[in-house]
Structures are given as C-alpha cells and as structure tokens.
CSV table of C-alpha atoms in Angstrom, one decimal:
chain,number,residue,atom,x,y,z
Q,163,MET,CA,148.5,133.9,156.9
Q,164,THR,CA,149.7,135.0,154.0
Q,165,ARG,CA,150.1,138.9,153.5
Q,166,ARG,CA,148.5,140.0,150.1
Q,167,VAL,CA,151.6,140.9,146.9
Q,168,ALA,CA,152.0,143.4,144.7
Q,169,VAL,CA,154.0,144.0,142.3
Q,170,ILE,CA,155.4,147.3,142.3
Q,171,GLY,CA,158.1,147.4,139.7
Q,172,VAL,CA,158.7,145.6,136.4
Q,173,GLY,CA,161.7,145.7,134.2
Q,174,ASN,CA,162.6,143.1,130.1
Q,175,SER,CA,165.8,144.3,128.5
Q,176,LYS,CA,165.4,144.6,124.8
Q,177,PHE,CA,165.6,140.4,123.8
Q,178,GLY,CA,167.5,139.3,120.6
Q,179,ARG,CA,171.3,138.5,119.9
Q,180,ARG,CA,173.4,139.8,122.6
Q,181,ASP,CA,177.2,139.9,121.6
Q,182,ASP,CA,177.4,143.7,122.5
Q,183,VAL,CA,176.8,142.6,126.7
Q,184,SER,CA,178.0,140.4,129.5
Q,185,VAL,CA,175.5,138.5,131.8
Q,186,GLN,CA,175.6,140.8,134.2
Q,187,GLU,CA,175.4,143.9,132.1
Q,188,LEU,CA,172.1,142.6,130.9
Q,189,ALA,CA,170.7,142.3,134.2
Q,190,TRP,CA,171.0,145.4,135.0
Q,191,GLU,CA,169.1,146.4,131.5
Q,192,SER,CA,165.8,145.4,133.4
Q,193,ILE,CA,167.3,145.2,137.3
Q,194,LYS,CA,167.5,149.0,136.4
Q,195,GLU,CA,164.5,149.8,134.9
Q,196,ALA,CA,162.4,147.3,138.0
Q,197,LEU,CA,164.0,150.1,140.9
Q,198,ASN,CA,163.8,153.3,138.5
Q,199,ASP,CA,159.4,151.9,137.7
Q,200,SER,CA,159.4,150.6,141.5
Q,201,GLY,CA,161.0,154.4,142.9
Q,202,VAL,CA,162.3,152.0,145.0
Q,203,SER,CA,166.7,152.0,145.2
Q,204,GLN,CA,168.6,147.5,146.2
Q,205,SER,CA,169.0,149.3,149.6
Q,206,ASP,CA,165.1,148.4,150.3
Q,207,ILE,CA,164.7,145.2,149.1
Q,208,GLY,CA,164.7,142.6,151.6
Q,209,LEU,CA,165.7,140.0,148.9
Q,210,VAL,CA,166.9,139.4,145.5
Q,211,VAL,CA,166.5,135.6,143.7
Q,212,VAL,CA,167.9,135.3,140.2
Q,213,GLY,CA,166.8,133.4,138.0
Q,214,SER,CA,168.8,131.6,135.5
Q,215,THR,CA,169.4,128.4,133.3
Q,216,ALA,CA,173.4,129.0,132.8
Q,217,TYR,CA,174.3,126.1,131.1
Q,218,ARG,CA,174.6,128.5,127.5
Q,219,GLY,CA,176.8,131.1,129.1
Q,220,ILE,CA,180.3,131.3,130.0
Q,221,GLU,CA,178.5,132.1,133.8
Q,222,LEU,CA,177.9,128.7,135.2
Q,223,TYR,CA,177.7,130.6,138.7
Q,224,PRO,CA,175.8,133.3,137.4
Q,225,ALA,CA,174.1,135.0,140.9
Q,226,PRO,CA,177.0,136.1,142.6
Q,227,ILE,CA,178.6,138.1,139.0
Q,228,VAL,CA,174.8,139.9,138.9
Q,229,ALA,CA,174.9,141.1,142.3
Q,230,GLU,CA,178.1,142.4,141.9
Q,231,TYR,CA,177.7,143.9,139.1
Q,232,SER,CA,173.7,145.6,139.9
Q,233,GLY,CA,174.9,147.0,143.6
Q,234,LEU,CA,172.9,143.7,145.7
Q,235,THR,CA,175.6,142.9,147.4
Q,236,GLY,CA,174.6,140.8,150.2
Q,237,LYS,CA,171.4,140.8,149.4
Q,238,VAL,CA,170.9,137.5,146.5
Q,239,PRO,CA,171.9,133.9,148.2
Q,240,LEU,CA,170.4,131.8,145.8
Q,241,ARG,CA,169.9,131.2,142.4
Q,242,VAL,CA,166.6,129.1,141.1
Q,243,GLU,CA,166.2,126.5,137.7
Q,244,ALA,CA,163.3,124.8,136.1
Q,245,MET,CA,164.6,124.6,133.0
Q,246,CYS,CA,162.2,127.2,130.7
Q,247,ALA,CA,160.0,127.2,133.9
Q,248,THR,CA,162.8,129.7,135.6
Q,249,GLY,CA,161.8,133.2,135.3
Q,250,LEU,CA,158.2,132.3,137.1
Q,251,ALA,CA,160.2,129.9,139.5
Q,252,ALA,CA,162.4,132.7,141.1
Q,253,ALA,CA,158.9,135.3,141.1
Q,254,LEU,CA,157.9,132.3,143.0
Q,255,SER,CA,160.2,131.8,145.5
Q,256,ALA,CA,160.5,136.2,146.2
Q,257,TYR,CA,156.8,136.2,146.0
Q,258,THR,CA,156.6,134.0,149.6
Q,259,ALA,CA,159.8,135.4,150.8
Q,260,VAL,CA,157.4,138.4,150.9
Q,261,ALA,CA,153.9,136.6,152.1
Q,262,SER,CA,155.4,135.1,154.3
Q,263,GLY,CA,156.7,138.1,156.8
Q,264,LEU,CA,160.5,137.4,155.8
Q,265,VAL,CA,160.8,140.8,154.0
Q,266,ASP,CA,158.9,143.8,152.6
Q,267,MET,CA,160.4,144.0,150.0
Q,268,ALA,CA,161.6,141.2,147.6
Q,269,MET,CA,163.6,141.2,144.1
Q,270,ALA,CA,163.4,137.8,141.1
Q,271,VAL,CA,165.8,139.0,138.2
Q,272,GLY,CA,165.3,135.9,135.4
Q,273,VAL,CA,168.1,136.2,132.5
Q,274,ASP,CA,169.7,133.9,130.2
Q,275,LYS,CA,172.6,135.3,127.5
Q,276,MET,CA,171.9,131.3,125.8
Q,277,THR,CA,174.4,132.5,122.5
Q,278,GLU,CA,177.5,132.7,124.0
Q,279,VAL,CA,177.1,128.5,122.5
Q,280,ASP,CA,177.2,127.4,119.1
Q,281,THR,CA,173.3,125.8,118.0
Q,282,SER,CA,174.5,122.9,118.3
Q,283,THR,CA,175.7,122.6,121.8
Q,284,SER,CA,172.6,124.4,122.3
Q,285,LEU,CA,170.1,121.7,121.1
Q,286,ALA,CA,172.5,119.2,123.3
Q,287,ILE,CA,171.4,121.0,126.1
Q,288,GLY,CA,168.3,121.6,125.7
Q,289,GLY,CA,167.5,117.8,124.5
Q,290,ARG,CA,168.5,117.0,128.2
Q,291,GLY,CA,165.3,118.4,129.7
Q,292,GLY,CA,163.8,115.1,130.2
Q,293,ASN,CA,165.0,112.1,131.3
Q,294,TYR,CA,169.0,112.1,130.0
Q,295,GLN,CA,170.0,108.6,130.7
Q,296,TRP,CA,166.7,106.7,129.5
Q,297,GLU,CA,165.0,109.5,126.3
Q,298,TYR,CA,168.7,111.2,124.5
Q,299,HIS,CA,171.6,108.9,126.0
Q,300,PHE,CA,169.8,106.3,123.4
Q,301,TYR,CA,166.9,107.9,121.3
Q,302,GLY,CA,168.7,111.7,120.6
Q,303,THR,CA,166.0,114.0,121.6
Q,304,THR,CA,166.1,117.4,120.5
Q,305,PHE,CA,163.8,120.0,122.4
Q,306,PRO,CA,161.5,120.3,119.5
Q,307,THR,CA,161.1,116.7,119.7
Q,308,TYR,CA,159.4,116.8,122.6
Q,309,TYR,CA,157.1,119.1,121.7
Q,310,ALA,CA,156.8,117.5,118.4
Q,311,LEU,CA,155.7,114.0,119.8
Q,312,TYR,CA,152.7,116.3,121.6
Q,313,ALA,CA,152.0,117.8,118.9
Q,314,THR,CA,151.7,114.4,116.3
Q,315,ARG,CA,149.0,113.2,118.9
Q,316,HIS,CA,147.2,116.2,119.1
Q,317,MET,CA,146.6,116.6,115.6
Q,318,ALA,CA,146.4,112.5,115.5
Q,319,VAL,CA,143.5,113.0,118.3
Q,320,TYR,CA,141.7,116.3,117.9
Q,321,GLY,CA,141.9,116.9,113.9
Q,322,THR,CA,144.4,120.0,115.1
Q,323,THR,CA,146.4,120.8,111.4
Q,324,GLU,CA,149.3,122.0,110.6
Q,325,GLU,CA,147.8,125.4,109.7
Q,326,GLN,CA,146.3,126.1,112.7
Q,327,MET,CA,150.3,125.4,114.2
Q,328,ALA,CA,151.4,128.0,111.8
Q,329,LEU,CA,148.5,130.8,113.0
Q,330,VAL,CA,149.8,130.9,116.4
Q,331,SER,CA,153.5,131.8,115.3
Q,332,VAL,CA,151.6,134.5,112.2
Q,333,LYS,CA,149.5,135.9,115.4
Q,334,ALA,CA,153.3,136.1,117.7
Q,335,HIS,CA,155.4,137.7,114.6
Q,336,LYS,CA,152.7,140.5,114.2
Q,337,TYR,CA,152.6,141.3,117.6
Q,338,GLY,CA,156.4,141.4,118.1
Q,339,ALA,CA,156.9,143.8,115.0
Q,340,MET,CA,155.3,146.3,117.2
Q,341,ASN,CA,157.3,145.7,119.6
Q,342,PRO,CA,160.4,147.1,120.2
Q,343,LYS,CA,162.0,144.7,122.5
Q,344,ALA,CA,161.1,141.5,121.0
Q,345,HIS,CA,164.5,139.3,119.2
Q,346,PHE,CA,162.2,139.6,116.5
Q,347,GLN,CA,160.6,142.6,115.0
Q,348,LYS,CA,159.0,140.9,111.4
Q,349,PRO,CA,155.8,139.6,110.2
Q,350,VAL,CA,155.2,135.8,108.4
Q,351,THR,CA,152.5,134.2,106.5
Q,352,VAL,CA,151.2,130.6,107.0
Q,353,GLU,CA,152.5,130.0,104.2
Q,354,GLU,CA,156.5,131.1,104.8
Q,355,VAL,CA,155.8,128.9,108.6
Q,356,LEU,CA,154.6,126.1,106.8
Q,357,LYS,CA,157.3,125.7,103.6
Q,358,SER,CA,160.7,126.5,106.6
Q,359,ARG,CA,162.9,124.2,107.4
Q,360,VAL,CA,162.1,121.0,109.3
Q,361,ILE,CA,163.0,120.9,112.8
Q,362,SER,CA,161.6,117.7,114.4
Q,363,TRP,CA,158.5,116.7,112.3
Q,364,PRO,CA,155.6,118.8,112.3
Q,365,ILE,CA,157.9,121.2,114.1
Q,366,LYS,CA,159.1,123.7,111.4
Q,367,LEU,CA,161.5,126.4,112.1
Q,368,LEU,CA,159.0,128.8,112.1
Q,369,ASP,CA,157.0,127.1,114.9
Q,370,SER,CA,159.5,126.7,117.0
Q,371,CYS,CA,160.5,129.8,119.6
Q,372,PRO,CA,164.8,131.7,118.7
Q,373,ILE,CA,167.7,131.2,121.1
Q,374,SER,CA,167.2,134.9,123.0
Q,375,ASP,CA,169.6,136.7,124.8
Q,376,GLY,CA,167.2,138.7,127.7
Q,377,SER,CA,166.7,139.7,131.1
Q,378,ALA,CA,163.4,140.7,133.1
Q,379,THR,CA,163.0,141.8,136.6
Q,380,ALA,CA,159.8,142.3,138.7
Q,381,ILE,CA,159.7,144.0,142.6
Q,382,PHE,CA,157.2,142.5,145.4
Q,383,ALA,CA,156.5,143.9,148.3
Q,384,SER,CA,153.6,144.0,150.9
Q,385,GLU,CA,150.4,145.3,151.1
Q,386,GLU,CA,151.5,147.1,153.9
Q,387,LYS,CA,154.8,148.3,152.3
Q,388,VAL,CA,152.2,149.6,148.7
Q,389,LYS,CA,150.4,151.7,151.3
Q,390,GLU,CA,153.6,153.5,152.8
Q,391,LEU,CA,155.2,153.8,149.7
Q,392,LYS,CA,151.8,155.6,147.9
Q,393,ILE,CA,152.4,153.3,144.7
Q,394,ASP,CA,149.9,154.4,142.6
Q,395,SER,CA,149.6,151.4,140.8
Q,396,PRO,CA,150.2,148.0,142.5
Q,397,VAL,CA,149.5,145.1,140.8
Q,398,TRP,CA,148.1,142.3,142.8
Q,399,ILE,CA,148.8,138.6,142.4
Q,400,THR,CA,146.1,137.5,143.6
Q,401,GLY,CA,146.5,133.6,142.5
Q,402,ILE,CA,149.4,131.9,142.4
Q,403,GLY,CA,149.6,128.2,141.4
Q,404,TYR,CA,152.8,125.3,140.7
Q,405,ALA,CA,152.8,121.3,139.2
Q,406,ASN,CA,155.3,119.5,137.6
Q,407,ASP,CA,154.8,115.7,135.5
Q,408,TYR,CA,157.7,112.6,134.8
Q,409,ALA,CA,160.8,113.3,133.2
Q,410,TYR,CA,160.1,110.4,130.7
Q,411,VAL,CA,157.8,111.9,128.9
Q,412,ALA,CA,156.2,108.3,127.9
Q,413,ARG,CA,155.8,107.8,131.4
Q,414,ARG,CA,152.6,110.8,131.6
Q,415,GLY,CA,150.1,108.8,130.1
Q,416,GLU,CA,148.3,111.4,127.6
Q,417,TRP,CA,150.7,113.4,125.8
Q,418,VAL,CA,148.1,115.6,124.3
Q,419,GLY,CA,148.2,118.8,127.0
Q,420,PHE,CA,150.5,119.6,130.3
Q,421,LYS,CA,149.3,118.3,133.2
Q,422,ALA,CA,151.3,120.6,135.4
Q,423,THR,CA,149.1,123.2,133.7
Q,424,GLN,CA,146.5,122.0,134.5
Q,425,LEU,CA,147.0,121.5,138.1
Q,426,ALA,CA,148.7,124.5,138.3
Q,427,ALA,CA,146.3,126.6,137.0
Q,428,ARG,CA,143.6,125.3,138.6
Q,429,GLN,CA,145.3,126.0,142.2
Q,430,ALA,CA,145.8,129.1,141.3
Q,431,TYR,CA,142.3,130.1,139.5
Q,432,ASN,CA,141.3,129.1,142.8
Q,433,MET,CA,143.2,130.6,145.6
Q,434,ALA,CA,142.3,133.6,142.9
Q,435,LYS,CA,138.7,133.0,143.0
Q,436,VAL,CA,138.1,133.6,139.0
Q,437,THR,CA,137.3,130.8,136.6
Q,438,PRO,CA,138.8,131.1,133.5
Q,439,ASN,CA,136.1,133.2,131.7
Q,440,ASP,CA,137.6,135.8,133.7
Q,441,ILE,CA,140.9,136.5,132.0
Q,442,GLU,CA,141.1,139.0,130.0
Q,443,VAL,CA,144.8,139.6,128.8
Q,444,ALA,CA,147.0,136.4,129.0
Q,445,THR,CA,151.0,134.7,128.5
Q,446,VAL,CA,151.2,131.9,127.9
Q,447,HIS,CA,154.3,130.1,126.9
Q,448,ASP,CA,154.2,129.0,123.3
Q,449,ALA,CA,158.6,128.0,122.9
Q,450,PHE,CA,156.5,126.3,119.8
Q,451,THR,CA,153.1,126.5,118.6
Q,452,ILE,CA,151.4,123.5,119.6
Q,453,ALA,CA,152.5,124.7,123.2
Q,454,GLU,CA,149.8,127.5,122.9
Q,455,ILE,CA,147.0,125.8,121.3
Q,456,MET,CA,147.6,123.2,124.4
Q,457,GLY,CA,148.1,126.4,126.7
Q,458,TYR,CA,144.1,127.4,126.2
Q,459,GLU,CA,143.0,124.2,126.5
Q,460,ASP,CA,144.8,123.3,129.6
Q,461,LEU,CA,144.2,127.1,130.7
Q,462,GLY,CA,140.5,125.9,130.4
Q,463,PHE,CA,140.2,129.0,127.4
Q,464,THR,CA,138.5,126.8,125.9
Q,465,GLU,CA,138.0,122.9,125.4
Q,466,LYS,CA,139.9,120.2,125.4
Q,467,GLY,CA,140.8,119.7,122.0
Q,468,LYS,CA,139.6,123.3,120.7
Q,469,GLY,CA,142.6,125.5,120.8
Q,470,GLY,CA,143.2,125.1,117.1
Q,471,LYS,CA,139.7,126.8,116.4
Q,472,PHE,CA,140.4,129.0,119.8
Q,473,ILE,CA,143.6,130.7,117.0
Q,474,GLU,CA,141.6,130.7,114.4
Q,475,GLU,CA,138.6,132.3,115.2
Q,476,GLY,CA,140.8,135.3,116.1
Q,477,GLN,CA,139.9,134.5,120.5
Q,478,SER,CA,143.4,135.1,120.8
Q,479,GLU,CA,144.0,137.9,119.4
Q,480,LYS,CA,144.0,141.8,120.8
Q,481,GLY,CA,140.3,142.6,121.8
Q,482,GLY,CA,139.6,138.9,120.7
Q,483,LYS,CA,137.9,136.8,124.3
Q,484,VAL,CA,141.0,136.4,125.5
Q,485,GLY,CA,144.2,138.5,124.6
Q,486,VAL,CA,147.1,136.3,124.4
Q,487,ASN,CA,151.3,136.7,124.2
Q,488,LEU,CA,150.4,140.5,122.6
Q,489,PHE,CA,154.0,141.0,123.4
Q,490,GLY,CA,155.6,138.9,120.4
Q,491,GLY,CA,155.4,135.2,123.4
Q,492,LEU,CA,158.4,133.7,122.9
Q,493,LYS,CA,158.2,132.9,119.4
Q,494,ALA,CA,158.7,136.7,118.2
Q,495,LYS,CA,159.3,139.0,121.4
Q,496,GLY,CA,162.1,135.6,122.5
Q,497,HIS,CA,162.7,133.1,125.1
Q,498,PRO,CA,166.4,133.8,127.0
Q,499,LEU,CA,165.0,130.6,129.7
Q,500,GLY,CA,165.6,132.6,132.8
Q,501,ALA,CA,163.8,135.8,132.0
Q,502,THR,CA,161.0,134.2,130.1
Q,503,GLY,CA,157.7,134.1,133.3
Q,504,LEU,CA,159.0,137.6,134.3
Q,505,SER,CA,158.7,138.8,131.2
Q,506,MET,CA,155.2,137.7,131.5
Q,507,ILE,CA,154.8,139.5,133.9
Q,508,TYR,CA,156.7,142.5,132.3
Q,509,GLU,CA,153.6,142.3,130.4
Q,510,ILE,CA,150.7,141.4,132.1
Q,511,THR,CA,151.8,144.6,134.6
Q,512,LYS,CA,151.7,146.5,131.4
Q,513,GLN,CA,149.1,145.4,130.6
Q,514,LEU,CA,147.0,146.2,133.8
Q,515,ARG,CA,148.2,149.1,134.2
Q,516,ASP,CA,147.1,150.6,130.2
Q,517,GLU,CA,150.6,150.9,129.4
Q,518,ALA,CA,151.0,148.9,126.5
Q,519,ASP,CA,150.4,151.0,124.0
Q,520,LYS,CA,149.7,150.0,120.9
Q,521,LEU,CA,149.2,146.7,122.6
Q,522,GLN,CA,146.7,147.6,125.1
Q,523,GLN,CA,144.7,144.6,125.3
Q,524,PRO,CA,140.5,146.5,125.8
Q,525,LEU,CA,139.6,144.9,129.4
Q,526,LYS,CA,137.0,146.1,131.7
Q,527,LYS,CA,137.9,143.8,135.3
Q,528,TYR,CA,141.6,144.0,134.8
Q,529,ILE,CA,142.7,140.7,135.7
Q,530,GLY,CA,145.6,139.0,133.6
Q,531,LEU,CA,146.9,135.2,133.4
Q,532,VAL,CA,150.9,134.6,132.9
Q,533,HIS,CA,151.7,130.4,132.5
Q,534,ASN,CA,155.2,129.1,132.2
Q,535,VAL,CA,155.8,126.1,131.2
Q,536,GLY,CA,159.7,124.8,132.2
Q,537,GLY,CA,160.6,121.9,130.5
Q,538,THR,CA,158.2,120.3,128.3
Q,539,GLY,CA,155.5,120.1,130.8
Q,540,HIS,CA,158.5,119.0,133.6
Q,541,PHE,CA,157.5,122.4,136.0
Q,542,ALA,CA,154.5,124.6,134.6
Q,543,TYR,CA,153.9,127.9,137.1
Q,544,VAL,CA,150.6,130.0,136.9
Q,545,MET,CA,149.4,133.1,138.1
Q,546,VAL,CA,146.6,135.6,138.4
Q,547,LEU,CA,147.2,139.0,138.8
Q,548,ARG,CA,145.5,141.9,139.2
Q,549,ARG,CA,145.5,145.9,139.4
T,1182,MET,CA,185.6,143.6,121.1
T,1183,GLN,CA,184.7,139.0,121.1
T,1184,VAL,CA,187.4,136.4,122.1
T,1185,ASP,CA,186.9,133.5,122.4
T,1186,ALA,CA,186.6,132.4,125.7
T,1187,ILE,CA,188.6,129.2,127.7
T,1188,PRO,CA,186.4,126.0,126.2
T,1189,LEU,CA,184.7,123.7,128.7
T,1190,SER,CA,185.2,119.9,127.8
T,1191,ILE,CA,183.4,117.3,129.8
T,1192,LYS,CA,182.9,114.2,130.2
T,1193,TYR,CA,180.5,112.1,131.9
T,1194,LYS,CA,180.3,108.1,133.1
T,1195,ILE,CA,177.3,107.3,133.9
T,1196,ASN,CA,175.8,103.4,135.5
T,1197,TYR,CA,173.0,101.3,133.8
T,1198,PRO,CA,171.8,97.6,135.6
T,1199,ASP,CA,173.2,95.0,134.1
T,1200,GLU,CA,170.4,93.8,134.2
T,1201,PHE,CA,169.2,95.8,131.7
T,1202,ILE,CA,171.8,95.8,129.1
T,1203,GLU,CA,172.1,92.3,129.1
T,1204,ALA,CA,168.3,91.9,127.9
T,1205,VAL,CA,168.6,94.1,125.6
T,1206,LYS,CA,171.6,92.4,123.9
T,1207,ARG,CA,169.6,89.1,124.1
T,1208,GLY,CA,166.8,92.3,122.0
T,1209,GLU,CA,164.7,92.3,124.5
T,1210,ILE,CA,163.3,94.7,127.3
T,1211,VAL,CA,162.7,94.6,131.3
T,1212,ALA,CA,161.4,96.8,134.2
T,1213,THR,CA,161.2,96.5,137.6
T,1214,ARG,CA,158.9,94.7,139.9
T,1215,CYS,CA,158.6,95.3,143.9
T,1216,LYS,CA,158.6,92.6,144.9
T,1217,ASN,CA,156.9,94.0,148.1
T,1218,CYS,CA,153.6,95.8,146.7
T,1219,GLY,CA,153.4,94.8,143.0
T,1220,SER,CA,154.6,98.2,141.4
T,1221,VAL,CA,156.7,97.9,137.8
T,1222,TYR,CA,159.2,100.9,137.2
T,1223,PHE,CA,159.5,101.1,133.4
T,1224,PRO,CA,162.2,103.0,133.4
T,1225,PRO,CA,163.9,101.0,135.9
T,1226,GLN,CA,163.9,101.6,139.5
T,1227,LYS,CA,166.3,99.7,142.1
T,1228,ASP,CA,163.8,101.6,144.8
T,1229,CYS,CA,160.0,101.4,145.9
T,1230,TYR,CA,158.4,104.8,146.5
T,1231,ASN,CA,155.3,103.4,146.7
T,1232,CYS,CA,156.0,101.0,149.8
T,1233,GLY,CA,159.4,101.9,150.7
T,1234,LYS,CA,161.5,98.7,150.2
T,1235,ASN,CA,164.4,98.1,147.7
T,1236,GLU,CA,163.5,93.9,147.1
T,1237,MET,CA,163.1,94.4,142.7
T,1238,GLU,CA,162.2,91.7,140.9
T,1239,TRP,CA,163.0,91.7,136.9
T,1240,ILE,CA,160.4,91.1,134.6
T,1241,LYS,CA,159.9,91.6,130.4
T,1242,VAL,CA,157.8,93.7,128.8
T,1243,SER,CA,155.4,92.7,126.5
T,1244,ASN,CA,156.8,92.5,122.3
T,1245,GLU,CA,153.6,94.1,121.2
T,1246,GLY,CA,152.5,97.8,120.9
T,1247,GLU,CA,150.7,100.4,119.4
T,1248,ILE,CA,152.5,103.8,119.0
T,1249,MET,CA,151.3,106.5,121.2
T,1250,THR,CA,152.8,109.4,119.0
T,1251,TYR,CA,156.2,110.0,117.0
T,1252,SER,CA,158.5,112.1,115.2
T,1253,ILE,CA,160.8,112.5,112.9
T,1254,VAL,CA,163.6,114.4,113.7
T,1255,SER,CA,166.1,116.6,111.0
T,1256,GLN,CA,167.6,118.2,112.7
T,1257,LYS,CA,169.6,115.7,114.9
T,1258,PRO,CA,172.1,116.4,118.3
T,1259,GLN,CA,175.7,116.4,119.1
T,1260,GLY,CA,176.0,112.5,119.4
T,1261,PHE,CA,173.9,111.1,116.6
T,1262,GLU,CA,174.8,114.5,113.8
T,1263,ASN,CA,176.3,110.6,111.6
T,1264,TYR,CA,173.0,109.5,111.6
T,1265,LYS,CA,170.2,109.6,108.8
T,1266,ASP,CA,166.7,111.2,109.8
T,1267,TYR,CA,165.6,109.1,112.7
T,1268,ILE,CA,162.0,108.5,113.7
T,1269,ILE,CA,161.2,108.4,118.3
T,1270,GLY,CA,158.1,107.3,118.6
T,1271,ILE,CA,156.1,106.3,122.9
T,1272,VAL,CA,154.7,103.1,122.4
T,1273,ARG,CA,151.8,101.8,124.9
T,1274,THR,CA,152.6,98.0,125.7
T,1275,LYS,CA,150.1,95.1,125.0
T,1276,ASP,CA,150.9,95.1,129.0
T,1277,GLY,CA,150.3,98.6,129.8
T,1278,ILE,CA,154.2,100.4,129.5
T,1279,ASN,CA,154.7,103.0,128.0
T,1280,LEU,CA,158.3,103.6,126.8
T,1281,MET,CA,160.5,105.7,124.4
T,1282,ALA,CA,161.1,103.9,120.4
T,1283,TRP,CA,163.5,104.6,118.2
T,1284,ILE,CA,160.2,103.8,114.9
T,1285,LYS,CA,161.4,101.7,111.8
T,1286,GLY,CA,159.1,101.5,108.3
T,1287,GLN,CA,156.2,104.0,108.5
T,1288,PRO,CA,154.6,105.3,111.2
T,1289,LYS,CA,151.4,106.2,112.6
T,1290,VAL,CA,149.2,107.2,115.4
T,1291,GLY,CA,147.7,103.8,116.7
T,1292,GLY,CA,149.4,101.6,114.4
T,1293,LYS,CA,151.1,98.4,116.2
T,1294,VAL,CA,155.2,97.7,116.0
T,1295,ARG,CA,156.7,94.7,117.1
T,1296,LEU,CA,159.0,96.0,119.6
T,1297,THR,CA,163.1,94.5,119.7
T,1298,THR,CA,166.4,96.1,119.7
T,1299,ASP,CA,168.9,97.1,117.8
T,1300,ASP,CA,172.0,96.3,120.6
T,1301,THR,CA,171.5,99.3,122.0
T,1302,ARG,CA,168.0,101.2,121.9
T,1303,ILE,CA,163.8,100.0,121.6
T,1304,ILE,CA,163.3,99.6,118.4
T,1305,GLY,CA,159.5,99.6,117.2
T,1306,GLU,CA,158.8,97.4,114.1
T,1307,VAL,CA,155.9,98.8,112.4
T,1308,VAL,CA,153.8,95.6,111.1
C-alpha cells in the first residue's frame, strides 16, 4: 500500500538566456525558493533527484555540483534523464521514494543550461533525439522535423491549419508577457507566426519553443509529514502515469498523436479516479504548436482531430473549459529541458493554491494536470494534482 | 565575465550490418525476419525479442510505397549544412513496413513513391 504524497514547496528560476549564472547557481535559485516556500531545510530532505539532460552544458555530470552548491551533498545519489520529460522523470523518482515509505520528504530539482553551446550544436544534439543510427545518420533529422512529421499528417487527415497552430503561439506569448519569469515577454500575432522563417515545414520559427536556461524544484512529502509540519496548502498528487514509444518514429504506425501520452493519461486518470472533463487547469507539452493541439486530443480534452477547433474556440484560454499553459507554456516561458516538467508542477501548484495572480484560472473543483513529453513522444508523463 | 571553455570534440565509430550496406549499394532495402517465429524487423535487428531466438534471415522490402507524412528541412543540422533543403518522409511499403526516407519530387500525403537508394540512404521517388 503506497502513501499519499503532496507537493509542499515549489520554486522556479527566471527562464531565458542566463549568461549571468553557472548551472549550480541557476539550480540554487529554484531550490532556495522551494525550501522557503515549504518552510523545510536541506537536512529535512531524505532524497534529492536531479533531472538534467546536461549535454548542452559544460558540466556533463551536474548532480554532485548542484548538490555541493546547494548544501545537499550526501542526499543526491543520481541524475535522471528522459529528454524533454526529464523534469517529470525526476518528479516520478522523488514521488515514488515518498509513496513507498523509503523517505518522508524528497526533492526533485530540474536544471539545464542549454545556451552554453551554439544553436547549430544544439540542433545536432536535439536531432539525435530519436534513433541516431537509423535516422539522423542518413536523413539529417532535426528536432523540429520530428514534430513537423506529425503536423503534416495531422493537417492532411484532420484539416488542421497553420493558422490554428499559430493560435497556440499567440496564446502562449500573450500569457508569457504577463509572467516575469518567462523567457519571452512579448505578444505575437498570427500573421507574425505565419510569416516567420521556416525551420522544418510546416514548422516555423514562431511555432517553436526557444532554447532556454532555467531550473525548477518541487518538494514532496508524505501525508504524515504534511500533518506534522502543519502545511496549510498541500497539493496532492492523486494520479500519475507514464509510458514510452518506439525510438524509430516511422515504426509507430500513426502520426497524428502520441500513444505514450494516451497511455500515460489513462493511467493517471484511473489512479486519480477523474475524467478529462474534471480537469480545470493544465500544462500541456507545447515544444511546438502542433504538440499542444495533439495534447488536447491525447489527454481527452477534446476528440481526436478537433484540437485545432479547441484552440480556435478559445476553450484552452484563461476562463475556458480548461486553462492551458497560462504561464506562457514552453513556447513563451521557455523549455530548459530538465526544468520543464518541474516548472509545470510549479505552475499547477500555484494555480491550485489560487496564487497565480493575473494568470489565475477560475477553479471550482481544484483539479489540475501536468503533461510532459520527452523526445517526440518517446516518453510521456501525466500527473493529476488536487488541492 | 564569459570565457571560452576547453572545447570537447567527440568522435564516434559505429557499426552497420554488412548485408544492409551492401543492399543499399545495389539500390535495395532489406529487413530481418526471425526464422523461428517470423517476426519482421525494420530497423533490422539481430535478436528477436518476440521469441528470444537470434536466427534471422535478410528479406527484401518492397520498393512500392505510400507517403504517410513528410517535412521539408530548411534549418539543417551539423553534417548536413551543405545540402540543399531536403524532404524527410515516412513511407509505408506495399508489404507493410514503415520506414524513413528522403523524398525526391513533389510530396503529398497519400502519394505513391518508388523506393530506391542513393548509395547511402533510402530514397522515395514520387511517381
């Protein structure tokens, strides 16, 4: 029998190009905020999991360095990696340690300093986010290409348009402009998105998330610990799901959604005993605009093929059926790979505590969801959170 | 102050099955099939995870296919900077294998291609 687990503290560094800090200083920004937020100190934590993809930063083995700088030495036996879903992979490890009774409190720290290499190196590393031997080596795939393959087929099968995809970017930038921690704080128009440089058709520059530096941290505690510490606003993890899919993208057999997301969502909904209709606020992995449209469908917010309509009708806006990516999403808030999933937990925790200020989604049931994809559907994690 | 860190140059050596490379040079595409249970693998593998045996035979893949999806790559990664924009597609062959290829010609989802190679990689020529 597993124990109930709550998020009791969250932190999120400023995302963006962060030449001003090292990876360990960047990690400390969110660790410090999460410790202050929860009211616990380093010595209270039984296990720390560092999530970092690391390959784009000078520190290829960042866990001990982050631990040393943050006063966590002794508690950090591992780093985890699941490409863009590294943050929730770290969260799963920390959650599991608490749920199993191994520790009473665990911390997941996500950090990546991606701008220490140039864009061309970054693209080459990202393009290997599949099956190098049978894809990149012969065909020169880039990370946007993988998502573009999904976008092209979604357009052909369901009539999804480039304008509908552009709306995802417009929404992200609108909210990002209201979030001081976001990488971009500038609204964009549909026309600007459509006219932006083509990266891998049909994906254009303004359909794509930026290459960002950032960190985010969440602290997890058992129910007993929450009571003992008299935490007044615990956010409970009531459902958690995970899955993966073939590395060689052609082998997946359909390219209009992520099977990994569908499986992870079903598992999380079943565990939380909720349906997609219960979700009022969510983060949906929007590395590229088509990803958010497919996310609406794969998470069950709308039927398969209707994701384009869903954004067009404003159903994912603040005050809509389900407020999606109200902090700016990966598109505008930024996507420092290791930090992203934990940054999503940060956002939904703030929302469920009614602490999101101007970006607050009106809530009745106080049920939120986080969805983090690794690679192009290579990994998917879904968590259901409740106040 | 920002300084240049010591550069890291990584060189890798990797291996491909001779049968695959030789087939590509002949303009053909091959997959592996388990002699015990008949499972077909593309990308080819030496080991069958379905039955646990490792006795495979090489089989020729049909050269008739349909474009399932594609993308035109404008921003090219390392190693491909000197290529003109290229089209990466996923093709479903007549015998039901899904594979990645470069598409030559005007691509369309559902369009037919004839599969061949350019000595290095699989090419789907729009017919």
